[in-house]
CSV table of N, CA and C in Angstrom, one decimal:
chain,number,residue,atom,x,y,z
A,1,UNK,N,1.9,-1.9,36.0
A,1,UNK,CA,2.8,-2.4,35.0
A,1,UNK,C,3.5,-3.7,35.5
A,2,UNK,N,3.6,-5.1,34.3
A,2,UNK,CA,4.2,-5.8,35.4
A,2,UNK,C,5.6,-6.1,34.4
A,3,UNK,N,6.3,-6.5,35.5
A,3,UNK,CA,7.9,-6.7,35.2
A,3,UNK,C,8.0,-7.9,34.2
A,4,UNK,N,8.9,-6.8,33.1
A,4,UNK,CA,9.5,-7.9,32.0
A,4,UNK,C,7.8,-8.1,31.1
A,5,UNK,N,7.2,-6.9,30.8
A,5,UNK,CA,6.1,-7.3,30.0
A,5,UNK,C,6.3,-6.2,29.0
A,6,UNK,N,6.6,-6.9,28.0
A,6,UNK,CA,7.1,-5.7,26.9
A,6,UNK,C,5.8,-4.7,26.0
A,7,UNK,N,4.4,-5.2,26.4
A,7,UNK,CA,3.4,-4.2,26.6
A,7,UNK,C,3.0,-3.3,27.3
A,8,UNK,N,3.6,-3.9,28.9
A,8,UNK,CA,3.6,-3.0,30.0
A,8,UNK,C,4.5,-1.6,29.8
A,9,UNK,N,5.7,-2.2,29.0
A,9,UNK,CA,6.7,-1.0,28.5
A,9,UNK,C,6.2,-0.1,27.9
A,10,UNK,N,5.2,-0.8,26.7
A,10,UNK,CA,5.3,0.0,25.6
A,10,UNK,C,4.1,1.3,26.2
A,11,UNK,N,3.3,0.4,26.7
A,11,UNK,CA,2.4,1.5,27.4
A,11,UNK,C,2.9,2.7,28.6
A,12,UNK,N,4.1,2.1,28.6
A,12,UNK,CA,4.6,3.5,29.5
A,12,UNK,C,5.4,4.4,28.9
A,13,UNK,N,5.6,4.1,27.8
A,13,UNK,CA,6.5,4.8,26.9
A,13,UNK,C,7.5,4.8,26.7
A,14,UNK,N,8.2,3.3,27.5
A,14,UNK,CA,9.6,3.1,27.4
A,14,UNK,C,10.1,2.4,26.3
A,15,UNK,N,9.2,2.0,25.4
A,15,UNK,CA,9.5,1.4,23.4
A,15,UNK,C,8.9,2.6,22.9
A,16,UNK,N,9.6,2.2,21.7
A,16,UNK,CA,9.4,2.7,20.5
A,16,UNK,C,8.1,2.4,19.9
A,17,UNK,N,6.9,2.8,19.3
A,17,UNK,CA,5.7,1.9,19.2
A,17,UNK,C,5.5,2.8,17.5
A,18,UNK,N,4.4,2.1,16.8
A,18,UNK,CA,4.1,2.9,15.8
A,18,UNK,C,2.2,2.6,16.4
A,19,UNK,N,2.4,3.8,16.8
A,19,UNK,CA,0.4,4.0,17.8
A,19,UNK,C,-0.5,4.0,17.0
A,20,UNK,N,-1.4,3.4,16.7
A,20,UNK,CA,-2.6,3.7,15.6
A,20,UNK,C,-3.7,4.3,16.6
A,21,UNK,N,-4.2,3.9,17.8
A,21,UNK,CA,-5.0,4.4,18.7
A,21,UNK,C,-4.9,4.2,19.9
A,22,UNK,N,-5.5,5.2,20.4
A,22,UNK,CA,-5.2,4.9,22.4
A,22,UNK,C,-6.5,5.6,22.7
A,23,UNK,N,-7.1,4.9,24.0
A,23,UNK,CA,-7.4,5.8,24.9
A,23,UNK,C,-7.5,5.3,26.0
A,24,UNK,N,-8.3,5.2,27.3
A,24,UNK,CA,-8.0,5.2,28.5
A,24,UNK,C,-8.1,3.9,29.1
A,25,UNK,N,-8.7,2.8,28.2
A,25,UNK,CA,-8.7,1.1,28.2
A,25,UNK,C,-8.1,0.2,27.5
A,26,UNK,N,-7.5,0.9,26.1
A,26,UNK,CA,-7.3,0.0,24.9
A,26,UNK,C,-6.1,1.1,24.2
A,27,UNK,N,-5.1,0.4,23.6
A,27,UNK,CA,-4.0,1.0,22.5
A,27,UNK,C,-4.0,-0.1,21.6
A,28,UNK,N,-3.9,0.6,20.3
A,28,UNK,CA,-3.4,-0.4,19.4
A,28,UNK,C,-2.2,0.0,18.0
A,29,UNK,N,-1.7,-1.2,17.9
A,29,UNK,CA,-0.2,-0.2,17.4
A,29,UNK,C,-0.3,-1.6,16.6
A,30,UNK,N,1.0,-1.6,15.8
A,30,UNK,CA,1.8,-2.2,14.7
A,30,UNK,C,2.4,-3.1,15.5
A,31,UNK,N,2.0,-4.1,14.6
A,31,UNK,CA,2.8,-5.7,15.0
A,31,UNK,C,4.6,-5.4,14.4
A,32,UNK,N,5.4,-6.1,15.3
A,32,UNK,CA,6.6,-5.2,13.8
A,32,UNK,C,7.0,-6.3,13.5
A,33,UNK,N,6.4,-7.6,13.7
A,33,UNK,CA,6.3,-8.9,12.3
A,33,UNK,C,5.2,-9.2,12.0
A,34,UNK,N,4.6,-8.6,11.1
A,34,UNK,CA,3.6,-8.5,10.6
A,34,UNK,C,3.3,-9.6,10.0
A,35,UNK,N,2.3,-10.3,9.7
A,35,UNK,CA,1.7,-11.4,8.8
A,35,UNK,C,1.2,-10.4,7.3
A,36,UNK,N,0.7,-9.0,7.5
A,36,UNK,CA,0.7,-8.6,6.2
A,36,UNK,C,0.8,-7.2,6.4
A,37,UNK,N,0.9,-6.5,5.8
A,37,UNK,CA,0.4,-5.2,5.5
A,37,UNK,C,-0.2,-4.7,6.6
A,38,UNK,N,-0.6,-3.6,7.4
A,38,UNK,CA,-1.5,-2.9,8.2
A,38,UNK,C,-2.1,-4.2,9.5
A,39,UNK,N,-1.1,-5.2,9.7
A,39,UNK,CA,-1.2,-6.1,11.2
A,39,UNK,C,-0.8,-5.2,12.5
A,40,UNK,N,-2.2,-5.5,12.8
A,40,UNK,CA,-2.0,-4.5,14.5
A,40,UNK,C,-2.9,-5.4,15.8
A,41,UNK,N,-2.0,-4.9,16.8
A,41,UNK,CA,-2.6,-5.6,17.9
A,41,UNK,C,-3.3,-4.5,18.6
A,42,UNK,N,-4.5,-5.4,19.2
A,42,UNK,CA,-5.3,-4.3,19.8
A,42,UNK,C,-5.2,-5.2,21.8
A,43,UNK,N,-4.7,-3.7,22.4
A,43,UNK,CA,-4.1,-4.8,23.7
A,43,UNK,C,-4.8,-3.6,25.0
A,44,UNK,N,-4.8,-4.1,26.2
A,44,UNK,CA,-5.7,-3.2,26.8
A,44,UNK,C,-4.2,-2.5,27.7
A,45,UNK,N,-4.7,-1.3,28.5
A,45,UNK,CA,-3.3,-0.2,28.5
A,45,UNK,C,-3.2,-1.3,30.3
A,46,UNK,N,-4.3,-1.9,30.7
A,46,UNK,CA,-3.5,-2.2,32.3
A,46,UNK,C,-3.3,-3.7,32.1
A,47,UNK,N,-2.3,-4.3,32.8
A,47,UNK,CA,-2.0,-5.7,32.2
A,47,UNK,C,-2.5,-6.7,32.8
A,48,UNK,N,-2.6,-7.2,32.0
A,48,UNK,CA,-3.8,-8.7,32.4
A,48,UNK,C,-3.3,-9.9,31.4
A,49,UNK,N,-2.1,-11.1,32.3
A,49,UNK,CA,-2.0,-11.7,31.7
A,49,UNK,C,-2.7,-12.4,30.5
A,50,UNK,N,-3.8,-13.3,31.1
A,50,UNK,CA,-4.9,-13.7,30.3
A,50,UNK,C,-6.4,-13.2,30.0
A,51,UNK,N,-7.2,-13.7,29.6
A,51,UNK,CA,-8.7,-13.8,29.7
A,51,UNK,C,-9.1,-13.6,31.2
A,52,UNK,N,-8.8,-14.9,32.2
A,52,UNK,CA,-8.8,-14.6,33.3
A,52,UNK,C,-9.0,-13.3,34.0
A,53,UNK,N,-7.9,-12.7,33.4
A,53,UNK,CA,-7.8,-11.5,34.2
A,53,UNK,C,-7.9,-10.2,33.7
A,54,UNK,N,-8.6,-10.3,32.7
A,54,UNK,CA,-9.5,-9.0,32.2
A,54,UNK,C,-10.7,-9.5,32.6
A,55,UNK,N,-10.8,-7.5,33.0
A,55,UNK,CA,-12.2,-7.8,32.9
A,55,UNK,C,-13.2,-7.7,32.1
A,56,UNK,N,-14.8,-7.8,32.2
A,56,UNK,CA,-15.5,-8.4,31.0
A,56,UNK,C,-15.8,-6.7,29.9
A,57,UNK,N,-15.9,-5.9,30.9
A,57,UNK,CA,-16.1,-4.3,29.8
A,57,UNK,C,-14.8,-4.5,28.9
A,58,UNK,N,-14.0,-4.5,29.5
A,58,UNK,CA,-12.2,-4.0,28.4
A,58,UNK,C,-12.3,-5.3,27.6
A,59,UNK,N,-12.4,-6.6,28.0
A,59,UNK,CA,-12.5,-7.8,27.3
A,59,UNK,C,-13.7,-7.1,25.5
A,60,UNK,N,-14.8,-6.6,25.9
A,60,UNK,CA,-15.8,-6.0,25.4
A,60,UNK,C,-15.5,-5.6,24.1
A,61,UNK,N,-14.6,-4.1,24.9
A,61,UNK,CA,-14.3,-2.8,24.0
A,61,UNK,C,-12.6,-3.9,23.3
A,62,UNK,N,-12.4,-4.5,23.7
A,62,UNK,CA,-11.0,-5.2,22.8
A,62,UNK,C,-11.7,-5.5,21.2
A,63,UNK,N,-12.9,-6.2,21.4
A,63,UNK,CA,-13.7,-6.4,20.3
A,63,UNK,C,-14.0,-4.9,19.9
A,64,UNK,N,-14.7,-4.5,20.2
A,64,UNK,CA,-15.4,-3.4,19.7
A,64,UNK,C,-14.6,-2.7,18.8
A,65,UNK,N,-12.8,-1.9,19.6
A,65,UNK,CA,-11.8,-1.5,18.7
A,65,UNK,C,-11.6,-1.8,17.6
A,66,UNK,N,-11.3,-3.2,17.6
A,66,UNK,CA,-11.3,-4.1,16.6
A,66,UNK,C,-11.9,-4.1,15.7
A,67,UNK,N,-13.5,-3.7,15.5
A,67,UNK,CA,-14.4,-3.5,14.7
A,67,UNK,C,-13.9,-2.3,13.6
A,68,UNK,N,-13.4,-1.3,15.3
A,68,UNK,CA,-13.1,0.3,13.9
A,68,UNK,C,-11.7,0.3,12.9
A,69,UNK,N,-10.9,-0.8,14.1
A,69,UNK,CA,-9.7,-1.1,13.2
A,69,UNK,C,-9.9,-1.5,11.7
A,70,UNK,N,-10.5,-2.7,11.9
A,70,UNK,CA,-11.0,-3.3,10.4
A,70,UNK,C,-11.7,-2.7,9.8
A,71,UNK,N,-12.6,-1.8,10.1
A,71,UNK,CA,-13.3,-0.5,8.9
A,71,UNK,C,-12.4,0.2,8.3
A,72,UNK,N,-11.7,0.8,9.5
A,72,UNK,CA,-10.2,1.4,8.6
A,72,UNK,C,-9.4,0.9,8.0
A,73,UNK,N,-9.2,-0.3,8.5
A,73,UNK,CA,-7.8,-1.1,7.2
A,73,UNK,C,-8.4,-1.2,5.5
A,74,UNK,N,-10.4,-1.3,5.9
A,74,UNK,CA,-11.0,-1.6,4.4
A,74,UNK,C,-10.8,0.1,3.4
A,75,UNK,N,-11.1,0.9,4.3
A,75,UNK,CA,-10.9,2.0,3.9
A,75,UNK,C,-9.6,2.7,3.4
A,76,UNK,N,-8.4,1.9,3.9
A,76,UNK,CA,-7.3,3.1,3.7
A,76,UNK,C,-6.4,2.1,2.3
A,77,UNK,N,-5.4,2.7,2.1
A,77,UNK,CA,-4.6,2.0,0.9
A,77,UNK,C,-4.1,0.7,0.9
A,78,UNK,N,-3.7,-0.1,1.8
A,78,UNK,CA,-3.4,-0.9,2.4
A,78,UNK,C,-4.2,-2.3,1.8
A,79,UNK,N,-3.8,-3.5,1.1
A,79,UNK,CA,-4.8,-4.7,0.7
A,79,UNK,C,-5.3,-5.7,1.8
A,80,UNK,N,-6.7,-5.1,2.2
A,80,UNK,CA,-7.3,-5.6,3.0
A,80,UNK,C,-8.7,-6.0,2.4
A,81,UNK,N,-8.6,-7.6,1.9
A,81,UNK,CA,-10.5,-8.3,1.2
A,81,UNK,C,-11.1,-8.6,2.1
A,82,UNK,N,-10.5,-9.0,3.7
A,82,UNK,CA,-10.9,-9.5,5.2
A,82,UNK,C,-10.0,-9.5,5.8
A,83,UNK,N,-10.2,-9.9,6.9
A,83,UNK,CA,-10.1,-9.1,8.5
A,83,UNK,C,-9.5,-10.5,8.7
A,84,UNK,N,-8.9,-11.1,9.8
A,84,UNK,CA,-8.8,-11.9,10.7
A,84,UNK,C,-8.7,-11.1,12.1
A,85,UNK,N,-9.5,-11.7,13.4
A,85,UNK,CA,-9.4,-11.5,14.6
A,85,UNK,C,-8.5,-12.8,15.2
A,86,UNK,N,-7.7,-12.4,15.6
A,86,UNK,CA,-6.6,-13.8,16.7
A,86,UNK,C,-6.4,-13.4,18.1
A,87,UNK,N,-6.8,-14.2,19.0
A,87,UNK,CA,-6.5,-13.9,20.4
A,87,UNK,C,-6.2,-15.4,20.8
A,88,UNK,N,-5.0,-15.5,21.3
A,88,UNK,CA,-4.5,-16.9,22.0
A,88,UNK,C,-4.2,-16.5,23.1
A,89,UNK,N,-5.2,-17.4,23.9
A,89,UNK,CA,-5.1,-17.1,25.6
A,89,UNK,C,-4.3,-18.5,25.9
A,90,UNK,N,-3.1,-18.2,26.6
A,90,UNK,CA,-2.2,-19.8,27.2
A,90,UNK,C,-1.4,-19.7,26.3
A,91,UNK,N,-0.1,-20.7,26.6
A,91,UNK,CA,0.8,-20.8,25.8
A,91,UNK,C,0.2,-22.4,24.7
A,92,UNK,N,-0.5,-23.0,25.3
A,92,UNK,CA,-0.9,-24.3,24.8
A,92,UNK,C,-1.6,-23.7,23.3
A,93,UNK,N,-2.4,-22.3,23.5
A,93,UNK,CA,-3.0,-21.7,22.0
A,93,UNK,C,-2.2,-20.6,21.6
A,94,UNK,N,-1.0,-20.5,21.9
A,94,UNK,CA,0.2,-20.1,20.9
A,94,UNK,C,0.4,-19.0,21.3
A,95,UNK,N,-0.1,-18.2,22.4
A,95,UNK,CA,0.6,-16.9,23.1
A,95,UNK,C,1.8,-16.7,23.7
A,96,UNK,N,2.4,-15.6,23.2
A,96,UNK,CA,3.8,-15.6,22.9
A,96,UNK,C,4.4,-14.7,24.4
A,97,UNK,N,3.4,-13.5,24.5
A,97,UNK,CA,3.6,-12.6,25.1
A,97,UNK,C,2.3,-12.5,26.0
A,98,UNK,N,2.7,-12.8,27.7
A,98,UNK,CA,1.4,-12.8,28.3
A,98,UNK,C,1.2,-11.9,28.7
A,99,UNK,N,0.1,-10.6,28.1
A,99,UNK,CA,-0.5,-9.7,28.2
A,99,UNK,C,-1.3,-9.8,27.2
A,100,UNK,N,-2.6,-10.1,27.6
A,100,UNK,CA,-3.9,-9.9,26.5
A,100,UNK,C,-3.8,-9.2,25.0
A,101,UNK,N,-3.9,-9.7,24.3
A,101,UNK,CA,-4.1,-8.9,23.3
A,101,UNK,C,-4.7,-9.2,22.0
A,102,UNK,N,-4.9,-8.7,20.9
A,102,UNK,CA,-6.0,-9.2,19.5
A,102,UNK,C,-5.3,-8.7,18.8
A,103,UNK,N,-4.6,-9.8,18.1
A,103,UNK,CA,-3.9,-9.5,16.6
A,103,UNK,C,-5.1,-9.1,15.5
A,104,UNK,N,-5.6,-7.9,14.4
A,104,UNK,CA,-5.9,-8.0,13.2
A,104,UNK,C,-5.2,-7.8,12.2
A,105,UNK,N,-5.6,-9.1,11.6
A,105,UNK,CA,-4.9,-9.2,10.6
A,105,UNK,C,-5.7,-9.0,9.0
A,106,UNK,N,-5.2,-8.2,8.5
A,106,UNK,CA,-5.5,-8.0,6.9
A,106,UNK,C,-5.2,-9.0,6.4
A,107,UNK,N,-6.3,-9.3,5.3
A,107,UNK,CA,-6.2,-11.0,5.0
A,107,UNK,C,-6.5,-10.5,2.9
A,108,UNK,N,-5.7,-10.7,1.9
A,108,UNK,CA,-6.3,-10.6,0.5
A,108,UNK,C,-6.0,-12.4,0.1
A,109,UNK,N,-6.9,-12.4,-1.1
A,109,UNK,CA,-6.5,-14.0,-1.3
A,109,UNK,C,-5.0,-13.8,-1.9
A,110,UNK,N,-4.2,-15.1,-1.7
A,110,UNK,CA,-3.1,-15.3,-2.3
A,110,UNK,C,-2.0,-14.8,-1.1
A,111,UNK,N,-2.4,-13.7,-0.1
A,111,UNK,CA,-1.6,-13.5,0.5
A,111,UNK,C,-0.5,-14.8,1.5
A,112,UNK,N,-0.6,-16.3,1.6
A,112,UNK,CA,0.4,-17.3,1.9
A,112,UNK,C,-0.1,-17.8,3.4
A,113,UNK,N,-1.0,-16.3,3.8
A,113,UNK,CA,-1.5,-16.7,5.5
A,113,UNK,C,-2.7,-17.7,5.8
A,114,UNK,N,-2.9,-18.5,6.8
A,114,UNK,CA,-3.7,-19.3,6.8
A,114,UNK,C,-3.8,-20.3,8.5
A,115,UNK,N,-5.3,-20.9,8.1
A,115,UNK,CA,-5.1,-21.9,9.5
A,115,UNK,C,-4.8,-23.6,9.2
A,116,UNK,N,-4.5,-24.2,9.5
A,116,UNK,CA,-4.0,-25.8,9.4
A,116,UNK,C,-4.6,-26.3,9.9
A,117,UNK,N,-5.9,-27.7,9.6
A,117,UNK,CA,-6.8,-28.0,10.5
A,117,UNK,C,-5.6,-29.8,10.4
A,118,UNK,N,-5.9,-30.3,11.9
A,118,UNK,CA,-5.7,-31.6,11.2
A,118,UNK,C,-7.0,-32.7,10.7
A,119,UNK,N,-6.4,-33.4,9.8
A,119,UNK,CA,-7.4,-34.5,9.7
A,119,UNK,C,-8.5,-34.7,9.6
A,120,UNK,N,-8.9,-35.1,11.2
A,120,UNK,CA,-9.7,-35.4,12.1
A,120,UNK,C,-10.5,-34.7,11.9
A,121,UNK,N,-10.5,-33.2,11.6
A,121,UNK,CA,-11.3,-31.7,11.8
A,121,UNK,C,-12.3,-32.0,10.6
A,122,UNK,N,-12.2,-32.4,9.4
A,122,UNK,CA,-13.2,-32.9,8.4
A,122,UNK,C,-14.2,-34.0,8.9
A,123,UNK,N,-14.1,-34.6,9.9
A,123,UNK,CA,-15.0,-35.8,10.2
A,123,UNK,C,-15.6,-35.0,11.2
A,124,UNK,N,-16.9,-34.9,10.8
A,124,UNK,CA,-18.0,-34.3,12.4
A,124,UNK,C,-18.4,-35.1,13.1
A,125,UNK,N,-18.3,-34.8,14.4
A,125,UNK,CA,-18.6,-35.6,16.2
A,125,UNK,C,-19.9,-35.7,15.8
A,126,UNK,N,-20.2,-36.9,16.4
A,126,UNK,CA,-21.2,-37.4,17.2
A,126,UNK,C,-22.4,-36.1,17.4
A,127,UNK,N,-23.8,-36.1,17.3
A,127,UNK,CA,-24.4,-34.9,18.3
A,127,UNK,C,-23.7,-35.3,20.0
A,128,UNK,N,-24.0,-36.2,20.5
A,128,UNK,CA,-23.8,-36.9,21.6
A,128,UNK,C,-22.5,-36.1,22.3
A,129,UNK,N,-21.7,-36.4,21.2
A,129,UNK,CA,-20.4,-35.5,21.8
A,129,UNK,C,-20.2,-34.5,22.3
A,130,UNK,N,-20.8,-33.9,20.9
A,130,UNK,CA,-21.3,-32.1,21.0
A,130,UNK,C,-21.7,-31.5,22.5
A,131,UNK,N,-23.1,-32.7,22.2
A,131,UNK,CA,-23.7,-32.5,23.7
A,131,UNK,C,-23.0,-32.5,25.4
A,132,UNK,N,-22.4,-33.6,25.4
A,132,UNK,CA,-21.7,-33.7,26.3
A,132,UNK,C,-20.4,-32.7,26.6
A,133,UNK,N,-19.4,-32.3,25.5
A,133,UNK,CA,-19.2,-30.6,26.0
A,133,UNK,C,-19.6,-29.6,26.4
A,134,UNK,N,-21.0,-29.4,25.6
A,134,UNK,CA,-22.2,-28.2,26.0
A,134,UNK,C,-22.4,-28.3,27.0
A,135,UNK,N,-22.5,-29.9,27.7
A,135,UNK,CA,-23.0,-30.0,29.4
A,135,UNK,C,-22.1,-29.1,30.2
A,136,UNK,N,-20.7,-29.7,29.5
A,136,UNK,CA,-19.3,-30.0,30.5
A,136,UNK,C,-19.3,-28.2,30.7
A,137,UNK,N,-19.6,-27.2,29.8
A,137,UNK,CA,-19.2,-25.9,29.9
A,137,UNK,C,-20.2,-25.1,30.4
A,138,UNK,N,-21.6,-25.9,30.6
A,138,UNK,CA,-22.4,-24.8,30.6
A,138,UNK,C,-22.6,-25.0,31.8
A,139,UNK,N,-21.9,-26.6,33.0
A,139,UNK,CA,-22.3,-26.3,34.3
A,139,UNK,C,-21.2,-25.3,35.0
A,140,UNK,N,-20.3,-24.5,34.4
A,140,UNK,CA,-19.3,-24.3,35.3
A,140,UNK,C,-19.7,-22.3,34.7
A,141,UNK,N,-20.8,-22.2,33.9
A,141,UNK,CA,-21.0,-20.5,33.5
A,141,UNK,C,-21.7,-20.5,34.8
């Protein structure tokens, strides 16, 4: 558990949590500011600030959870037409609280939630460009 990580809490039982699932790598509970209806994070039970520092199985099953969460949110009463998956690793991609975790989010149209592209994001790079990041990432796998 690491100090002052309010997941590390929750997984020890010192919050209040509304639990949807646990078991011996992964919990997932209620966001309690929800973007909609049935928003849960799915977070792994030992702490690992970032990406970094999980490892690649629990990184895995974070997805995998994920998958049964969103079958269930389609299945239960709750307005769910799609899923969103959100994981922001760093504060620079908007992580609030550093302990790994995967927001899903129930998504119906009209519901107000959304992503903000700027500008720029409509005009497609160069292949050349493209390529040259592909280089830049695939010498350091």
């Amino acid at each position: 558990m690491a100090d002052n990580c309010i997941f590390c809490e929750i997984m020890a039982g010192e919050l209040p949590v509304s639990m949807v699932y646990r078991d011996g790598d992964v919990a997932v509970f209620m966001d309690i500011q929800p973007v909609n209806a049935g928003h849960m994070l799915v977070v792994p039970i030992m702490h690992a600030a970032d990406l970094a520092e999980l490892d690649e199985e629990t990184g895995g099953k974070l997805f995998s959870v994920g998958q049964k969460m969103a079958a269930a949110l389609y299945l239960s009463d709750l307005p769910a037409e799609g899923v969103n998956f959100f994981l922001a690793d760093g504060e620079a991609a908007g992580q609030e609280v550093f302990h790994v975790h995967m927001h899903v989010f129930p998504r119906f149209e009209g519901d107000g939630f959304g992503f903000r592209f700027r500008e720029e994001y409509f005009e497609l790079p160069p292949r050349k460009e493209l390529d040259m990041a592909a280089a830049a990432i695939r010498e350091r796998l």
